[in-house]
Structures are given as C-alpha cells and as structure tokens.
Amino acid sequence: MNKQSQHARLTPHYDVLVIGGGINGCGIARDAVGRGYSVCLCEAGDFGGGTSSASTKLVHGGLRYLEHYEFMLVRKALMEREVLWKNAPHIIWPMRFVLPHHSGLRPAWLLRLGLFLYDHIGGRKLLPATSSVNLQRDEVGKPLKPLFKKAFEYSDCWVEDSRLVVLNALDAAQRGADMRTHTTVARAQRTDGQWRVEMEDTLSGYRQTVTAGVIVNAAGPWVDGVLREVFGQNDVRNVRLVRGSHIVIRRKFAHDKAYIFQNDDNRIIFAIPYEGDYTLIGTTDAEHGRDMGKPEISTEEIEYLCT
Ligand SMILES: Cc1cc2nc3c(=O)[nH]c(=O)nc-3n(C[C@H](O)[C@H](O)[C@H](O)COP(=O)(O)OP(=O)(O)OC[C@H]3O[C@@H](n4cnc5c(N)ncnc54)[C@H](O)[C@@H]3O)c2cc1C
C-alpha cells in the first residue's frame, strides 16, 4: 500500500459534516443519521451555546408574520408546533398569550381576523382556540393599565430551548452520529470530489483531518465568518446581524399566562412567566454590526423594553 492510500485509510470519512451545534445543526445531524448517513458534527463551544439558548423560547407559528402575508411560513411552523409538543412534552408545554387591544394601534377586527387564521391554517388539534377577554373583569387585566379594556387570548407553546438542542444532539449520538463539542472547524477544501476538513479540539489543541461528502454550514450568525475563514471566501456578506435582547425581572404577575403587547413602532413585545419567580421581557431589534463577541444588551435597549 502506498503512503497516500495508507493516509486515506487513516482519515475518517463521513457522508455529512455539520458545522455548528445549535438547534439547526443538531436537528440536521439527527435527521441525516436517521436516514442512514454517517455524520460528524463539530460545535466550537457547547451544544446550544449560541443563539439557540438565547431565544424567546417559543414554539410558535409567528403571529406577526401574517401581517407580511407569510401564510405558508406560518402554516408550516404551526403544523410543527403540536408535533414538537407531542414528541417532547417534558420540555414543551402549552401557554396562553394575552394580546390586549390598544385603541390607536391595530383595530380589534384585524386582531380577531389574524387570530382566526392563526387558529385554523396550521392543523391545530389539541391546543385551545382563541377567546375574547374582558380585561376589567378577568384576572389577566389586573396588572395592566386601565386604558386596556379588551384582549384576545390565544395558544402557543413554550420550550426549554437549550434542552431541545441537547436532546437532538443526544438522539443523534445514540443513532451513531459523531457529535463533538469544543471542536472548531478551521479549514475545509474541496479535493478529489470530497471535502478535506481540518478541525481542532479547543480544550486539548488536538488537530484532526477528516473527509466528508457534504458539509452543512449551520453556524447561525457565524455563517459568513465560516464561509470566510473556513472556506476561504473573501468578502461574504449574506447576513445582516440583528440583536434581539431580553430582560429578566422579578415576577410581575401571579398567573401563568404570557402577554404580547403591541408597540407603537409596530413591533411586539412579550412578557412571559419565567423560571417561577421571574418575568422575561423582549425582544429588541438592534443592528449588531460585525463584532461576533458575546452580544450584550445596550442601555438604550433596556430603556426601550422598560417604557
Ligand atoms: C432574540 C431571539 C429570539 C428568538 N426567539 C425564538 C423563539 O421564540 N422561537 C423560535 O423558534 N426561534 C426563535 N429565535 C430564532 C432561533 O433562536 C434561531 O433561529 C436559532 O436558534 C438558530 O439556530 P442555529 O442552530 O442556526 O444557530 P446557533 O444556535 O447560533 O448555532 C450556531 C453554532 O455554530 C457554532 N459555530 C460557529 N462557528 C463554528 C465553527 N467554525 N466550528 C464549529 N462550530 C461553529 C457556534 O458556536 C454556535 O453554537 C429567536 C432568535 C433570537 C435572536
């Protein structure tokens, strides 16, 4: 055997190599290994350590996307909602959302129409339908300003987002995927009809080369950085980075329902019961620039969420 074929024998080969262990990367790895492909996933930090543990933690159809006529997107997401709930009821559970009507903002008939669509386009079977709420009588009206008189209450689900990532990673590993944490993909080159990939264990410094038939770039907000640094593509600008921040404050209301408030800049803000003693409020929508360090909320964003 010559040196080249000896080397090829020692180099592990995978059908699919996934870069990034967020919900997309782990979900893709799980799906691919379930279809019989050999899979390796490299996550630079820990599973779910990126965007996937800093979400608003909703399994939802995205009510506000209806305003942008994204009916198919909302339908698909709503159809997945009860599937996910059924698959993982220990980390996903139904939550009622109170949407107060605010005179001067979206009219009540428009809210009702949107929620009628939301109830019916996604094959909802088990979650309760939308209902009207008199805020002067119902307990959900108590923490609100008296100017709010009427609201609608609809269903979505809450998820422990990081656990959903880890459960996908675990299941992929149990099905035979090679799931690596603290492993950065440093370089990928296409040679002889396959990818040659260099990776580094960031704890031990151990570097390894593997080959792969297909690479999936599931690096979330780092996708462009991966294209530049790993694939050597210059000046890639596919994504515009927008930061959505939350604040966590002491519990603001006693019941277990969430609020979705309309803001006068046309955005919506959630206030969600969080970890028993707290309320999670968010999000903002701030330009993030190209600095990929740990994102932090700015004073302006805190003020925006508090007013
Ligand atoms: C504020 C906010 C709220 C949201 N709320 C919701 C919500 O309520 N419900 C919902 O469904 N969605 C929500 N989303 C969207 C959802 O969170 C994201 O779409 C999802 O988490 C993206 O997952 P990802 O796997 O693509 O990226 P990430 O979770 O960011 O994963 C990418 C991973 O790639 C890794 N990586 C980067 N470079 C390399 C490399 N060279 N080698 C190896 N690994 C690398 C990173 O370490 C990171 O862990 C929200 C998003 C935001 C920002």
mmCIF file of C-alpha atoms and ligand atoms in Angstrom:
data_model
loop_
_atom_site.group_PDB
_atom_site.id
_atom_site.type_symbol
_atom_site.label_atom_id
_atom_site.label_comp_id
_atom_site.label_asym_id
_atom_site.label_seq_id
_atom_site.Cartn_x
_atom_site.Cartn_y
_atom_site.Cartn_z
ATOM 1 C CA MET A 1 0.000 0.000 0.000
ATOM 2 C CA ASN A 2 1.464 3.412 -0.941
ATOM 3 C CA LYS A 3 1.689 6.309 1.531
ATOM 4 C CA GLN A 4 -1.280 8.173 0.040
ATOM 5 C CA SER A 5 -3.717 5.259 0.313
ATOM 6 C CA GLN A 6 -2.368 4.434 3.795
ATOM 7 C CA HIS A 7 -3.141 8.037 4.807
ATOM 8 C CA ALA A 8 -6.607 7.824 3.229
ATOM 9 C CA ARG A 9 -7.333 4.685 5.271
ATOM 10 C CA LEU A 10 -6.424 6.506 8.490
ATOM 11 C CA THR A 11 -8.526 9.581 7.695
ATOM 12 C CA PRO A 12 -12.089 9.163 8.977
ATOM 13 C CA HIS A 13 -14.734 9.769 6.311
ATOM 14 C CA TYR A 14 -18.300 10.985 6.852
ATOM 15 C CA ASP A 15 -21.166 11.374 4.408
ATOM 16 C CA VAL A 16 -22.211 14.600 6.141
ATOM 17 C CA LEU A 17 -20.187 17.015 8.259
ATOM 18 C CA VAL A 18 -22.186 19.652 10.113
ATOM 19 C CA ILE A 19 -20.585 22.880 11.354
ATOM 20 C CA GLY A 20 -22.445 24.243 14.386
ATOM 21 C CA GLY A 21 -24.283 22.564 17.254
ATOM 22 C CA GLY A 22 -27.287 24.864 17.633
ATOM 23 C CA ILE A 23 -30.853 23.702 17.029
ATOM 24 C CA ASN A 24 -30.352 23.680 13.253
ATOM 25 C CA GLY A 25 -27.052 21.776 13.274
ATOM 26 C CA CYS A 26 -28.212 19.204 15.848
ATOM 27 C CA GLY A 27 -31.576 18.786 14.092
ATOM 28 C CA ILE A 28 -29.855 18.294 10.726
ATOM 29 C CA ALA A 29 -27.368 15.799 12.218
ATOM 30 C CA ARG A 30 -30.212 13.839 13.827
ATOM 31 C CA ASP A 31 -32.211 13.825 10.617
ATOM 32 C CA ALA A 32 -29.233 12.778 8.470
ATOM 33 C CA VAL A 33 -28.102 9.954 10.762
ATOM 34 C CA GLY A 34 -31.721 8.766 10.963
ATOM 35 C CA ARG A 35 -31.677 8.436 7.171
ATOM 36 C CA GLY A 36 -28.627 6.183 7.342
ATOM 37 C CA TYR A 37 -25.840 8.678 6.572
ATOM 38 C CA SER A 38 -22.605 8.715 8.547
ATOM 39 C CA VAL A 39 -22.488 12.078 10.319
ATOM 40 C CA CYS A 40 -19.974 14.189 12.199
ATOM 41 C CA LEU A 41 -20.996 17.443 13.902
ATOM 42 C CA CYS A 42 -18.474 19.978 15.207
ATOM 43 C CA GLU A 43 -19.541 22.601 17.724
ATOM 44 C CA ALA A 44 -16.959 25.218 18.675
ATOM 45 C CA GLY A 45 -18.396 25.637 22.179
ATOM 46 C CA ASP A 46 -21.151 23.612 23.806
ATOM 47 C CA PHE A 47 -24.394 22.403 22.215
ATOM 48 C CA GLY A 48 -26.892 25.250 22.122
ATOM 49 C CA GLY A 49 -24.318 27.726 23.409
ATOM 50 C CA GLY A 50 -25.042 30.201 20.566
ATOM 51 C CA THR A 51 -28.391 31.682 19.554
ATOM 52 C CA SER A 52 -30.322 28.527 20.393
ATOM 53 C CA SER A 53 -30.187 29.082 24.156
ATOM 54 C CA ALA A 54 -30.948 32.811 23.946
ATOM 55 C CA SER A 55 -34.261 32.721 22.094
ATOM 56 C CA THR A 56 -37.656 33.829 23.421
ATOM 57 C CA LYS A 57 -38.242 30.088 23.902
ATOM 58 C CA LEU A 58 -41.499 29.865 21.988
ATOM 59 C CA VAL A 59 -42.653 27.081 19.719
ATOM 60 C CA HIS A 60 -44.915 29.286 17.673
ATOM 61 C CA GLY A 61 -46.148 29.974 14.183
ATOM 62 C CA GLY A 62 -45.105 33.618 14.337
ATOM 63 C CA LEU A 63 -48.394 35.517 14.575
ATOM 64 C CA ARG A 64 -46.809 38.753 13.353
ATOM 65 C CA TYR A 65 -45.616 37.133 10.082
ATOM 66 C CA LEU A 66 -49.271 37.016 8.998
ATOM 67 C CA GLU A 67 -49.066 40.803 8.590
ATOM 68 C CA HIS A 68 -46.349 40.208 5.995
ATOM 69 C CA TYR A 69 -48.555 37.669 4.172
ATOM 70 C CA GLU A 70 -46.147 34.832 5.078
ATOM 71 C CA PHE A 71 -49.041 32.359 5.223
ATOM 72 C CA MET A 72 -47.062 29.269 4.173
ATOM 73 C CA LEU A 73 -44.283 30.001 6.660
ATOM 74 C CA VAL A 74 -46.790 30.401 9.498
ATOM 75 C CA ARG A 75 -48.728 27.301 8.420
ATOM 76 C CA LYS A 76 -45.602 25.110 8.384
ATOM 77 C CA ALA A 77 -44.431 26.389 11.768
ATOM 78 C CA LEU A 78 -47.893 25.876 13.282
ATOM 79 C CA MET A 79 -48.041 22.330 11.929
ATOM 80 C CA GLU A 80 -44.720 21.547 13.628
ATOM 81 C CA ARG A 81 -45.901 23.086 16.914
ATOM 82 C CA GLU A 82 -48.113 20.202 18.052
ATOM 83 C CA VAL A 83 -45.662 17.630 16.587
ATOM 84 C CA LEU A 84 -42.870 19.010 18.780
ATOM 85 C CA TRP A 85 -45.161 19.223 21.807
ATOM 86 C CA LYS A 86 -46.182 15.583 21.330
ATOM 87 C CA ASN A 87 -42.544 14.474 20.934
ATOM 88 C CA ALA A 88 -41.176 16.290 23.977
ATOM 89 C CA PRO A 89 -43.969 17.205 26.423
ATOM 90 C CA HIS A 90 -41.448 17.294 29.308
ATOM 91 C CA ILE A 91 -39.713 20.374 27.848
ATOM 92 C CA ILE A 92 -42.505 21.868 25.718
ATOM 93 C CA TRP A 93 -45.857 22.915 27.102
ATOM 94 C CA PRO A 94 -48.859 24.991 26.026
ATOM 95 C CA MET A 95 -49.068 28.611 27.054
ATOM 96 C CA ARG A 96 -51.894 31.133 26.662
ATOM 97 C CA PHE A 97 -50.963 34.557 25.303
ATOM 98 C CA VAL A 98 -52.979 37.659 26.144
ATOM 99 C CA LEU A 99 -52.996 40.222 23.330
ATOM 100 C CA PRO A 100 -54.536 43.478 24.624
ATOM 101 C CA HIS A 101 -56.364 45.664 22.135
ATOM 102 C CA HIS A 102 -54.929 49.181 22.120
ATOM 103 C CA SER A 103 -57.081 51.888 20.560
ATOM 104 C CA GLY A 104 -54.981 53.775 18.023
ATOM 105 C CA LEU A 105 -52.989 50.670 17.078
ATOM 106 C CA ARG A 106 -54.240 47.598 15.169
ATOM 107 C CA PRO A 107 -58.083 47.529 15.192
ATOM 108 C CA ALA A 108 -59.849 44.734 17.114
ATOM 109 C CA TRP A 109 -61.325 43.218 13.931
ATOM 110 C CA LEU A 110 -57.819 42.870 12.450
ATOM 111 C CA LEU A 111 -56.511 41.135 15.582
ATOM 112 C CA ARG A 112 -59.527 38.797 15.547
ATOM 113 C CA LEU A 113 -59.033 38.028 11.846
ATOM 114 C CA GLY A 114 -55.318 37.322 12.329
ATOM 115 C CA LEU A 115 -56.056 35.034 15.265
ATOM 116 C CA PHE A 116 -58.826 33.262 13.350
ATOM 117 C CA LEU A 117 -56.265 32.456 10.637
ATOM 118 C CA TYR A 118 -53.687 31.506 13.264
ATOM 119 C CA ASP A 119 -56.181 29.071 14.803
ATOM 120 C CA HIS A 120 -57.145 27.467 11.510
ATOM 121 C CA ILE A 121 -54.293 27.368 8.974
ATOM 122 C CA GLY A 122 -51.944 25.113 10.924
ATOM 123 C CA GLY A 123 -53.947 21.993 11.747
ATOM 124 C CA ARG A 124 -54.387 22.849 15.448
ATOM 125 C CA LYS A 125 -55.879 19.795 17.170
ATOM 126 C CA LEU A 126 -55.216 19.927 20.907
ATOM 127 C CA LEU A 127 -54.334 23.496 21.818
ATOM 128 C CA PRO A 128 -57.320 25.621 22.908
ATOM 129 C CA ALA A 129 -58.656 28.167 20.396
ATOM 130 C CA THR A 130 -58.646 31.961 20.674
ATOM 131 C CA SER A 131 -61.103 33.618 23.040
ATOM 132 C CA SER A 132 -62.024 37.212 23.900
ATOM 133 C CA VAL A 133 -61.173 38.581 27.328
ATOM 134 C CA ASN A 134 -62.790 41.394 29.278
ATOM 135 C CA LEU A 135 -59.771 42.944 30.995
ATOM 136 C CA GLN A 136 -61.927 44.813 33.510
ATOM 137 C CA ARG A 137 -63.209 41.511 34.886
ATOM 138 C CA ASP A 138 -60.554 38.887 34.150
ATOM 139 C CA GLU A 139 -57.517 38.494 36.429
ATOM 140 C CA VAL A 140 -55.175 38.970 33.438
ATOM 141 C CA GLY A 141 -56.386 42.592 33.313
ATOM 142 C CA LYS A 142 -55.207 43.356 36.866
ATOM 143 C CA PRO A 143 -51.509 44.051 36.148
ATOM 144 C CA LEU A 144 -52.379 46.223 33.124
ATOM 145 C CA LYS A 145 -53.101 49.951 32.866
ATOM 146 C CA PRO A 146 -56.862 50.753 32.973
ATOM 147 C CA LEU A 147 -56.710 52.002 29.359
ATOM 148 C CA PHE A 148 -56.659 48.336 28.272
ATOM 149 C CA LYS A 149 -60.251 47.100 28.311
ATOM 150 C CA LYS A 150 -60.377 44.212 25.881
ATOM 151 C CA ALA A 151 -57.953 41.484 24.831
ATOM 152 C CA PHE A 152 -57.727 38.252 22.905
ATOM 153 C CA GLU A 153 -56.207 35.119 24.325
ATOM 154 C CA TYR A 154 -54.601 32.529 22.029
ATOM 155 C CA SER A 155 -52.374 29.452 22.311
ATOM 156 C CA ASP A 156 -48.739 28.761 21.523
ATOM 157 C CA CYS A 157 -46.086 26.643 23.251
ATOM 158 C CA TRP A 158 -43.129 27.334 25.496
ATOM 159 C CA VAL A 159 -39.895 25.367 25.145
ATOM 160 C CA GLU A 160 -36.748 24.854 27.177
ATOM 161 C CA ASP A 161 -34.715 25.821 24.105
ATOM 162 C CA SER A 162 -31.257 24.601 25.155
ATOM 163 C CA ARG A 163 -32.650 21.249 26.302
ATOM 164 C CA LEU A 164 -34.305 20.799 22.914
ATOM 165 C CA VAL A 165 -30.863 21.223 21.313
ATOM 166 C CA VAL A 166 -29.188 18.798 23.720
ATOM 167 C CA LEU A 167 -31.934 16.187 23.274
ATOM 168 C CA ASN A 168 -31.485 16.363 19.491
ATOM 169 C CA ALA A 169 -27.711 16.017 19.937
ATOM 170 C CA LEU A 170 -28.127 13.052 22.299
ATOM 171 C CA ASP A 171 -30.526 11.282 19.982
ATOM 172 C CA ALA A 172 -28.215 11.867 17.004
ATOM 173 C CA ALA A 173 -25.300 10.436 19.031
ATOM 174 C CA GLN A 174 -27.370 7.421 20.097
ATOM 175 C CA ARG A 175 -28.120 6.751 16.433
ATOM 176 C CA GLY A 176 -24.386 6.751 15.672
ATOM 177 C CA ALA A 177 -23.504 10.359 14.801
ATOM 178 C CA ASP A 178 -20.091 11.593 15.938
ATOM 179 C CA MET A 179 -21.157 14.684 17.917
ATOM 180 C CA ARG A 180 -18.178 16.789 19.034
ATOM 181 C CA THR A 181 -18.242 19.778 21.360
ATOM 182 C CA HIS A 182 -15.362 22.256 21.823
ATOM 183 C CA THR A 183 -14.306 21.428 18.292
ATOM 184 C CA THR A 184 -13.789 24.204 15.784
ATOM 185 C CA VAL A 185 -13.781 23.578 12.075
ATOM 186 C CA ALA A 186 -10.737 25.544 10.988
ATOM 187 C CA ARG A 187 -10.397 24.820 7.269
ATOM 188 C CA ALA A 188 -12.282 22.983 4.510
ATOM 189 C CA GLN A 189 -11.014 22.338 1.000
ATOM 190 C CA ARG A 190 -12.598 20.505 -1.890
ATOM 191 C CA THR A 191 -10.177 17.933 -3.336
ATOM 192 C CA ASP A 192 -10.774 14.798 -5.416
ATOM 193 C CA GLY A 193 -14.556 15.145 -5.257
ATOM 194 C CA GLN A 194 -14.768 15.357 -1.473
ATOM 195 C CA TRP A 195 -14.189 17.815 1.351
ATOM 196 C CA ARG A 196 -10.994 17.709 3.355
ATOM 197 C CA VAL A 197 -11.746 19.237 6.738
ATOM 198 C CA GLU A 198 -9.360 20.330 9.468
ATOM 199 C CA MET A 199 -10.773 20.558 12.956
ATOM 200 C CA GLU A 200 -9.307 21.456 16.322
ATOM 201 C CA ASP A 201 -10.278 20.383 19.813
ATOM 202 C CA THR A 202 -10.178 23.754 21.564
ATOM 203 C CA LEU A 203 -9.571 22.203 25.005
ATOM 204 C CA SER A 204 -6.624 19.950 24.139
ATOM 205 C CA GLY A 205 -5.386 21.673 20.976
ATOM 206 C CA TYR A 206 -5.558 18.304 19.154
ATOM 207 C CA ARG A 207 -5.983 18.825 15.406
ATOM 208 C CA GLN A 208 -7.526 16.234 13.145
ATOM 209 C CA THR A 209 -8.257 15.964 9.452
ATOM 210 C CA VAL A 210 -11.341 14.138 8.200
ATOM 211 C CA THR A 211 -13.037 13.902 4.826
ATOM 212 C CA ALA A 212 -16.720 14.442 4.070
ATOM 213 C CA GLY A 213 -19.039 14.103 1.097
ATOM 214 C CA VAL A 214 -21.168 17.085 2.104
ATOM 215 C CA ILE A 215 -20.657 19.957 4.538
ATOM 216 C CA VAL A 216 -23.589 21.754 6.129
ATOM 217 C CA ASN A 217 -22.776 25.241 7.370
ATOM 218 C CA ALA A 218 -25.191 25.556 10.313
ATOM 219 C CA ALA A 219 -23.169 28.192 12.125
ATOM 220 C CA GLY A 220 -26.130 30.528 12.732
ATOM 221 C CA PRO A 221 -24.961 34.145 12.915
ATOM 222 C CA TRP A 222 -21.411 32.928 12.252
ATOM 223 C CA VAL A 223 -22.273 31.566 8.757
ATOM 224 C CA ASP A 224 -20.451 34.334 6.914
ATOM 225 C CA GLY A 225 -17.420 34.044 9.200
ATOM 226 C CA VAL A 226 -17.290 30.308 8.453
ATOM 227 C CA LEU A 227 -17.502 30.995 4.706
ATOM 228 C CA ARG A 228 -14.627 33.466 5.004
ATOM 229 C CA GLU A 229 -12.348 31.704 7.472
ATOM 230 C CA VAL A 230 -13.105 28.024 6.841
ATOM 231 C CA PHE A 231 -13.866 28.060 3.118
ATOM 232 C CA GLY A 232 -11.585 30.988 2.237
ATOM 233 C CA GLN A 233 -14.320 33.007 0.516
ATOM 234 C CA ASN A 234 -13.491 36.702 0.565
ATOM 235 C CA ASP A 235 -15.902 39.483 1.383
ATOM 236 C CA VAL A 236 -19.017 37.379 2.003
ATOM 237 C CA ARG A 237 -21.988 39.353 3.309
ATOM 238 C CA ASN A 238 -25.036 37.109 3.233
ATOM 239 C CA VAL A 239 -26.438 38.023 6.610
ATOM 240 C CA ARG A 240 -27.302 41.260 8.355
ATOM 241 C CA LEU A 241 -26.827 40.756 12.068
ATOM 242 C CA VAL A 242 -29.677 41.968 14.230
ATOM 243 C CA ARG A 243 -29.614 41.626 18.004
ATOM 244 C CA GLY A 244 -32.788 40.727 19.875
ATOM 245 C CA SER A 245 -32.358 41.214 23.621
ATOM 246 C CA HIS A 246 -34.495 40.287 26.607
ATOM 247 C CA ILE A 247 -34.519 41.445 30.194
ATOM 248 C CA VAL A 248 -35.424 39.239 33.152
ATOM 249 C CA ILE A 249 -37.117 40.963 36.086
ATOM 250 C CA ARG A 250 -38.850 39.836 39.278
ATOM 251 C CA ARG A 251 -42.214 38.288 38.549
ATOM 252 C CA LYS A 252 -44.699 40.989 37.535
ATOM 253 C CA PHE A 253 -47.930 38.984 37.663
ATOM 254 C CA ALA A 254 -49.237 35.961 39.561
ATOM 255 C CA HIS A 255 -50.959 33.965 36.782
ATOM 256 C CA ASP A 256 -49.256 31.613 34.302
ATOM 257 C CA LYS A 257 -50.258 33.347 31.061
ATOM 258 C CA ALA A 258 -47.985 35.492 28.891
ATOM 259 C CA TYR A 259 -48.662 38.919 27.382
ATOM 260 C CA ILE A 260 -47.956 40.033 23.859
ATOM 261 C CA PHE A 261 -48.032 43.826 23.666
ATOM 262 C CA GLN A 262 -48.294 45.905 20.525
ATOM 263 C CA ASN A 263 -45.783 48.719 20.446
ATOM 264 C CA ASP A 264 -46.403 51.998 18.643
ATOM 265 C CA ASP A 265 -43.354 51.335 16.394
ATOM 266 C CA ASN A 266 -45.370 48.392 15.002
ATOM 267 C CA ARG A 267 -43.269 45.835 16.884
ATOM 268 C CA ILE A 268 -44.499 43.411 19.513
ATOM 269 C CA ILE A 269 -43.061 42.754 22.964
ATOM 270 C CA PHE A 270 -43.580 39.605 25.008
ATOM 271 C CA ALA A 271 -43.801 39.429 28.811
ATOM 272 C CA ILE A 272 -43.577 35.762 29.744
ATOM 273 C CA PRO A 273 -43.621 33.933 33.090
ATOM 274 C CA TYR A 274 -40.058 32.688 33.523
ATOM 275 C CA GLU A 275 -38.449 30.169 35.879
ATOM 276 C CA GLY A 276 -41.179 30.557 38.516
ATOM 277 C CA ASP A 277 -40.085 33.811 40.147
ATOM 278 C CA TYR A 278 -39.354 35.950 37.095
ATOM 279 C CA THR A 279 -40.797 37.612 34.003
ATOM 280 C CA LEU A 280 -38.929 37.514 30.685
ATOM 281 C CA ILE A 281 -39.479 40.630 28.567
ATOM 282 C CA GLY A 282 -38.359 41.019 24.964
ATOM 283 C CA THR A 283 -37.243 41.478 22.391
ATOM 284 C CA THR A 284 -35.462 44.439 20.904
ATOM 285 C CA ASP A 285 -34.322 44.632 17.292
ATOM 286 C CA ALA A 286 -30.921 46.359 17.169
ATOM 287 C CA GLU A 287 -28.277 46.410 14.432
ATOM 288 C CA HIS A 288 -25.365 44.333 15.723
ATOM 289 C CA GLY A 289 -22.509 45.178 13.361
ATOM 290 C CA ARG A 290 -19.887 42.551 12.600
ATOM 291 C CA ASP A 291 -18.423 42.024 16.069
ATOM 292 C CA MET A 292 -19.145 38.382 16.899
ATOM 293 C CA GLY A 293 -18.079 38.559 20.532
ATOM 294 C CA LYS A 294 -20.624 37.761 23.246
ATOM 295 C CA PRO A 295 -23.611 40.021 22.436
ATOM 296 C CA GLU A 296 -24.759 42.264 25.268
ATOM 297 C CA ILE A 297 -27.864 44.356 25.756
ATOM 298 C CA SER A 298 -27.310 48.131 25.499
ATOM 299 C CA THR A 299 -28.737 50.788 27.847
ATOM 300 C CA GLU A 300 -30.978 52.016 25.005
ATOM 301 C CA GLU A 301 -32.417 48.520 24.578
ATOM 302 C CA ILE A 302 -33.128 48.227 28.327
ATOM 303 C CA GLU A 303 -34.892 51.608 28.222
ATOM 304 C CA TYR A 304 -36.870 50.526 25.145
ATOM 305 C CA LEU A 305 -38.113 47.402 26.957
ATOM 306 C CA CYS A 306 -38.930 49.271 30.168
ATOM 307 C CA THR A 307 -41.003 52.054 28.602
HETATM 308 C C1 LIG B 1 -33.796 37.244 20.302
HETATM 309 C C2 LIG B 1 -34.224 35.999 19.576
HETATM 310 C C3 LIG B 1 -35.402 35.371 19.941
HETATM 311 C C4 LIG B 1 -35.805 34.240 19.256
HETATM 312 N N1 LIG B 1 -36.938 33.622 19.660
HETATM 313 C C5 LIG B 1 -37.318 32.497 19.058
HETATM 314 C C6 LIG B 1 -38.444 31.780 19.529
HETATM 315 O O1 LIG B 1 -39.093 32.172 20.485
HETATM 316 N N2 LIG B 1 -38.782 30.639 18.899
HETATM 317 C C7 LIG B 1 -38.047 30.165 17.826
HETATM 318 O O2 LIG B 1 -38.387 29.107 17.289
HETATM 319 N N3 LIG B 1 -36.968 30.832 17.370
HETATM 320 C C8 LIG B 1 -36.589 31.967 17.965
HETATM 321 N N4 LIG B 1 -35.491 32.631 17.526
HETATM 322 C C9 LIG B 1 -34.763 32.089 16.407
HETATM 323 C C10 LIG B 1 -33.874 30.933 16.863
HETATM 324 O O3 LIG B 1 -33.347 31.178 18.148
HETATM 325 C C11 LIG B 1 -32.748 30.766 15.860
HETATM 326 O O4 LIG B 1 -33.296 30.678 14.565
HETATM 327 C C12 LIG B 1 -31.957 29.508 16.135
HETATM 328 O O5 LIG B 1 -31.531 29.437 17.490
HETATM 329 C C13 LIG B 1 -30.755 29.472 15.216
HETATM 330 O O6 LIG B 1 -30.098 28.268 15.483
HETATM 331 P P1 LIG B 1 -28.797 27.877 14.709
HETATM 332 O O7 LIG B 1 -28.504 26.461 15.041
HETATM 333 O O8 LIG B 1 -28.942 28.225 13.269
HETATM 334 O O9 LIG B 1 -27.667 28.871 15.268
HETATM 335 P P2 LIG B 1 -26.888 28.870 16.706
HETATM 336 O O10 LIG B 1 -27.729 28.363 17.819
HETATM 337 O O11 LIG B 1 -26.305 30.224 16.865
HETATM 338 O O12 LIG B 1 -25.750 27.810 16.462
HETATM 339 C C14 LIG B 1 -24.627 28.047 15.650
HETATM 340 C C15 LIG B 1 -23.448 27.352 16.310
HETATM 341 O O13 LIG B 1 -22.353 27.328 15.392
HETATM 342 C C16 LIG B 1 -21.175 27.296 16.172
HETATM 343 N N5 LIG B 1 -20.026 27.644 15.319
HETATM 344 C C17 LIG B 1 -19.761 28.829 14.726
HETATM 345 N N6 LIG B 1 -18.616 28.745 14.006
HETATM 346 C C18 LIG B 1 -18.158 27.473 14.148
HETATM 347 C C19 LIG B 1 -17.012 26.764 13.652
HETATM 348 N N7 LIG B 1 -16.101 27.333 12.849
HETATM 349 N N8 LIG B 1 -16.839 25.461 14.007
HETATM 350 C C20 LIG B 1 -17.743 24.850 14.819
HETATM 351 N N9 LIG B 1 -18.838 25.480 15.316
HETATM 352 C C21 LIG B 1 -19.048 26.770 14.984
HETATM 353 C C22 LIG B 1 -21.449 28.306 17.282
HETATM 354 O O14 LIG B 1 -20.628 28.063 18.407
HETATM 355 C C23 LIG B 1 -22.949 28.069 17.559
HETATM 356 O O15 LIG B 1 -23.172 27.241 18.694
HETATM 357 C C24 LIG B 1 -35.039 33.738 18.193
HETATM 358 C C25 LIG B 1 -33.843 34.357 17.839
HETATM 359 C C26 LIG B 1 -33.426 35.473 18.525
HETATM 360 C C27 LIG B 1 -32.114 36.124 18.146
#
